[in-house]
Tab-separated table of C-alpha atoms in Angstrom:
chain	number	residue	atom	x	y	z
A	226	MET	CA	22.779	2.330	-26.722
A	227	GLU	CA	20.243	1.480	-29.460
A	228	PHE	CA	17.431	0.928	-26.686
A	229	PHE	CA	17.808	3.058	-24.406
A	230	LYS	CA	17.810	6.205	-27.175
A	231	ASN	CA	14.221	3.978	-28.552
A	232	LEU	CA	13.106	4.517	-24.992
A	233	GLY	CA	13.645	8.021	-24.320
A	234	GLU	CA	12.095	8.498	-27.517
A	235	LEU	CA	8.698	6.914	-26.375
A	236	LEU	CA	8.679	8.638	-23.041
A	237	LYS	CA	8.433	11.521	-24.875
A	238	THR	CA	6.944	10.701	-27.842
A	239	ARG	CA	4.380	9.073	-26.491
A	240	SER	CA	3.436	11.389	-23.325
A	241	ASP	CA	0.203	11.896	-23.315
A	242	PHE	CA	0.152	8.704	-23.060
A	243	PHE	CA	2.399	7.214	-19.654
A	244	ILE	CA	0.512	10.576	-18.098
A	245	GLU	CA	-2.497	8.814	-18.481
A	246	LEU	CA	-1.433	6.125	-17.630
A	247	LEU	CA	0.675	7.253	-15.117
A	248	TRP	CA	-2.978	9.567	-13.805
A	249	GLN	CA	-4.884	6.570	-13.630
A	250	HIS	CA	-2.853	4.612	-11.650
A	251	ILE	CA	-1.985	7.151	-9.094
A	252	LEU	CA	-5.991	7.257	-8.778
A	253	LEU	CA	-5.879	3.235	-8.577
A	254	SER	CA	-4.221	3.096	-5.301
A	255	LEU	CA	-4.629	5.817	-3.349
A	256	ILE	CA	-7.993	4.550	-3.405
A	257	ALA	CA	-6.820	0.829	-2.687
A	258	ILE	CA	-4.065	2.931	-0.030
A	259	VAL	CA	-7.349	4.867	2.004
A	260	ILE	CA	-9.033	2.112	2.686
A	261	ILE	CA	-6.421	-0.399	3.869
A	262	THR	CA	-4.541	2.389	5.892
A	263	VAL	CA	-8.343	3.076	7.811
A	264	VAL	CA	-9.475	-0.298	7.791
A	265	GLY	CA	-6.250	-2.112	8.204
A	266	ILE	CA	-5.143	0.401	11.802
A	267	THR	CA	-9.029	0.236	12.973
A	268	THR	CA	-9.298	-3.796	12.901
A	269	GLY	CA	-5.031	-3.293	15.012
A	270	ILE	CA	-6.817	-1.662	17.427
A	271	LEU	CA	-9.207	-3.866	17.475
A	272	ILE	CA	-7.691	-7.632	18.039
A	273	SER	CA	-4.824	-5.296	20.029
A	274	LYS	CA	-7.989	-5.765	23.231
A	275	SER	CA	-7.427	-9.633	22.664
A	276	LYS	CA	-4.726	-12.523	21.390
A	277	LYS	CA	-7.090	-14.738	20.585
A	278	ALA	CA	-8.720	-11.917	17.895
A	279	ALA	CA	-5.522	-11.487	16.932
A	280	SER	CA	-3.726	-14.537	16.251
A	281	ILE	CA	-7.274	-16.009	13.950
A	282	VAL	CA	-7.081	-12.088	11.937
A	283	ILE	CA	-3.598	-11.832	11.561
A	284	GLY	CA	-3.490	-16.289	11.081
A	285	MET	CA	-6.081	-15.029	8.038
A	286	THR	CA	-4.042	-12.607	6.466
A	287	ASN	CA	-1.605	-14.609	6.260
A	288	VAL	CA	-3.036	-17.023	4.780
A	289	LEU	CA	-4.313	-15.000	1.945
A	290	TYR	CA	-0.267	-13.150	1.802
A	291	THR	CA	0.088	-15.931	0.245
A	292	ILE	CA	-2.051	-16.398	-2.634
A	293	PRO	CA	0.157	-15.920	-5.873
A	294	SER	CA	-1.824	-12.185	-7.394
A	295	ILE	CA	-2.874	-13.545	-10.462
A	296	ALA	CA	-5.214	-15.945	-8.935
A	297	MET	CA	-6.681	-13.591	-6.588
A	298	PHE	CA	-7.068	-11.341	-9.084
A	299	GLY	CA	-8.893	-14.133	-11.159
A	300	PHE	CA	-11.394	-15.595	-8.305
A	301	PHE	CA	-12.118	-11.557	-7.856
A	302	VAL	CA	-13.304	-10.765	-11.351
A	303	SER	CA	-15.733	-13.818	-12.011
A	304	ILE	CA	-17.256	-12.460	-8.717
A	305	THR	CA	-17.411	-8.401	-9.250
A	306	GLY	CA	-15.973	-8.549	-13.439
A	307	ILE	CA	-13.624	-7.450	-14.899
A	308	GLY	CA	-12.397	-3.578	-13.948
A	309	ASN	CA	-11.279	-1.804	-11.115
A	310	THR	CA	-13.742	-2.760	-8.717
A	311	THR	CA	-12.325	-5.814	-8.932
A	312	ALA	CA	-8.714	-4.623	-8.627
A	313	ILE	CA	-9.024	-2.282	-5.751
A	314	ILE	CA	-10.752	-5.179	-3.982
A	315	ALA	CA	-7.972	-7.996	-5.021
A	316	LEU	CA	-5.175	-4.974	-3.763
A	317	VAL	CA	-6.931	-4.254	-0.461
A	318	ILE	CA	-7.203	-7.393	0.872
A	319	TYR	CA	-2.682	-8.060	-0.135
A	320	GLY	CA	-1.800	-4.649	1.689
A	321	LEU	CA	-4.156	-5.469	4.583
A	322	LEU	CA	-1.365	-7.658	6.348
A	323	PRO	CA	1.880	-4.837	6.945
A	324	VAL	CA	-0.492	-2.078	9.034
A	325	ILE	CA	-2.772	-4.247	10.874
A	326	ARG	CA	-0.122	-6.711	12.009
A	327	ASN	CA	2.426	-3.528	12.181
A	328	THR	CA	-0.294	-1.674	14.348
A	329	TYR	CA	-1.389	-4.643	17.170
A	330	VAL	CA	2.253	-5.853	17.436
A	331	GLY	CA	2.942	-1.633	17.971
A	332	LEU	CA	0.175	-1.208	20.170
A	333	ILE	CA	0.628	-4.410	22.093
A	334	GLU	CA	4.744	-3.502	22.582
A	335	VAL	CA	3.827	-0.260	24.760
A	336	ASP	CA	5.305	-0.032	28.122
A	337	ASP	CA	2.998	-1.790	30.506
A	338	GLN	CA	4.166	0.485	33.000
A	339	ILE	CA	3.396	3.140	31.011
A	340	LEU	CA	0.136	2.641	30.205
A	341	GLU	CA	-0.301	1.269	34.252
A	342	ALA	CA	1.036	4.970	35.032
A	343	ALA	CA	-1.886	6.793	32.780
A	344	VAL	CA	-4.873	4.520	34.116
A	345	GLY	CA	-2.881	6.163	38.013
A	346	MET	CA	-3.998	8.623	36.518
A	347	GLY	CA	-7.462	8.567	35.913
A	348	SER	CA	-6.808	8.611	31.359
A	349	THR	CA	-9.731	6.662	29.893
A	350	PRO	CA	-9.193	4.560	27.434
A	351	TRP	CA	-10.017	6.708	25.210
A	352	GLN	CA	-7.393	9.007	26.446
A	353	LEU	CA	-5.252	6.073	26.748
A	354	LEU	CA	-5.394	4.917	23.183
A	355	SER	CA	-5.142	8.657	21.653
A	356	LYS	CA	-2.512	9.971	24.429
A	357	ILE	CA	-0.165	7.132	24.849
A	358	GLN	CA	-0.557	4.263	23.120
A	359	PHE	CA	-0.854	5.087	19.799
A	360	PRO	CA	1.620	8.020	20.009
A	361	LEU	CA	4.303	5.238	20.856
A	362	ALA	CA	3.127	3.278	18.256
A	363	LEU	CA	3.345	5.757	15.341
A	364	PRO	CA	6.694	4.264	14.352
A	365	VAL	CA	5.600	0.797	13.879
A	366	ILE	CA	2.557	1.731	12.306
A	367	ILE	CA	3.572	3.794	9.444
A	368	ALA	CA	6.648	1.239	8.951
A	369	GLY	CA	4.156	-0.888	7.661
A	370	ILE	CA	1.887	2.139	6.373
A	371	ARG	CA	4.723	2.840	4.292
A	372	ASN	CA	5.917	-1.454	3.408
A	373	MET	CA	1.796	-1.569	2.047
A	374	VAL	CA	2.162	1.519	-0.413
A	375	VAL	CA	5.573	0.269	-2.249
A	376	MET	CA	3.307	-2.729	-2.551
A	377	THR	CA	0.426	-1.288	-3.278
A	378	ILE	CA	1.347	0.370	-6.164
A	379	ALA	CA	4.069	-2.284	-7.462
A	380	LEU	CA	0.775	-5.065	-7.269
A	381	ALA	CA	-1.082	-1.961	-9.991
A	382	GLY	CA	0.694	-2.151	-12.028
A	383	ILE	CA	-1.127	-6.133	-13.090
A	384	ALA	CA	-5.065	-4.899	-12.636
A	385	SER	CA	-4.233	-3.973	-16.522
A	386	PHE	CA	-4.779	-7.782	-16.294
A	387	ILE	CA	-8.410	-7.830	-15.400
A	388	GLY	CA	-9.550	-5.199	-17.675
A	389	ALA	CA	-8.356	-2.126	-14.561
A	390	GLY	CA	-6.682	0.737	-16.047
A	391	GLY	CA	-2.818	2.624	-14.747
A	392	LEU	CA	0.712	1.275	-16.303
A	393	GLY	CA	-0.073	-1.747	-15.923
A	394	VAL	CA	-1.226	-0.944	-19.563
A	395	ALA	CA	1.838	-0.038	-21.498
A	396	ILE	CA	3.528	-3.035	-19.774
A	397	TRP	CA	1.100	-5.447	-20.990
A	398	ARG	CA	1.505	-3.596	-23.999
A	399	GLY	CA	4.800	-4.323	-24.785
A	400	ILE	CA	4.666	-8.007	-23.441
A	401	THR	CA	2.049	-8.979	-25.975
A	402	THR	CA	3.144	-7.042	-28.853
A	403	ASN	CA	6.763	-7.959	-28.347
A	404	PHE	CA	8.115	-4.324	-27.398
A	405	GLY	CA	10.841	-4.302	-25.140
A	406	GLU	CA	11.027	-0.544	-24.615
A	407	MET	CA	7.259	-0.419	-23.671
A	408	THR	CA	7.730	-3.026	-20.779
A	409	VAL	CA	10.292	-1.113	-20.155
A	410	ALA	CA	9.376	2.098	-20.088
A	411	GLY	CA	5.646	1.568	-17.796
A	412	SER	CA	7.870	-0.129	-15.477
A	413	LEU	CA	9.851	1.964	-14.932
A	414	LEU	CA	7.541	4.966	-14.121
A	415	VAL	CA	5.685	2.066	-11.546
A	416	ALA	CA	9.099	2.068	-9.894
A	417	LEU	CA	9.753	5.796	-10.222
A	418	LEU	CA	6.149	6.987	-9.019
A	419	ALA	CA	6.439	3.914	-5.870
A	420	PHE	CA	10.251	5.692	-4.475
A	421	VAL	CA	8.033	8.584	-4.928
A	422	ALA	CA	6.067	8.058	-2.859
A	423	ASP	CA	7.849	5.924	-0.039
A	424	GLY	CA	10.500	9.112	-0.117
A	425	LEU	CA	6.935	11.811	0.734
A	426	LEU	CA	5.858	9.099	3.285
A	427	GLY	CA	8.598	9.501	4.764
A	428	ILE	CA	9.481	12.956	4.522
A	429	ILE	CA	5.415	13.378	7.052
A	430	GLU	CA	6.910	10.470	8.875
A	431	LYS	CA	9.831	12.645	10.281
A	432	ARG	CA	7.145	15.697	10.795
A	433	LEU	CA	4.998	13.224	12.238
A	434	LEU	CA	7.806	12.348	14.736
A	435	ARG	CA	8.884	14.792	15.509
A	436	ARG	CA	5.408	15.854	16.628
A	437	THR	CA	4.989	13.358	18.875
A	438	LYS	CA	8.061	14.278	20.838
C-alpha cells in the first residue's frame, strides 16, 4: 500500500513533468503513426497487384520485424544520431508490417465475382479500388492499424534510450536511479495512452463501417 501511496503522490507532485513527457510521447508516436499509415496502405495497395512483389515485400518486413527493438534503435543511432529522428525511423520500420499485410490481405480477399460484376458494369481500376475493394477491405485494414498504433505507442517508450523524449524518459530515469515509483508511473501512462488510442480507433472503426454498409 505504501508503494501505491507514493506512486499517487509522485503523479500529483510531478504532474507538470509527466504531462510534458506525455505530450512528447503523443507527438513522437503520432508522427510515426501517420507515416506508417500512409506508406503501409500505399504499399499494400501496390503489392496487391502482384503476388511476387507481395511475397518479397512482406518477407522483407517480416525479417525486419524479428530484429530486437534495442538493436534496431542502436543501428540507426550510428547513421542518423541520437534523438527523435532516429526514433521515428525505427518506429516506422517496426510498424509497417501489420498495415502492409492487412491492407494486402484485405484487398486480395474481396470476392472475385463482385469485382467481375463491377468490371462488367464499366468500372475503372480506380473506381474498383476506391468504391469496392477498399471499403470491403476496411475492417481488415483498420484491425492492422489498431495493432500498429498500440505497438508504436508501446515501443516509443524505448525512444528515451537513444535521446528522444516521451514517457520513456520517466521509465529510464526510474530504472537508473532505482526509483520504482517513477518507472511504474511512466509505464502506466504509456499503457493508458495505448488503451485510450485503441478505444478511440474502435469508435472511429464503428462509424466508418456504418458508412460503408
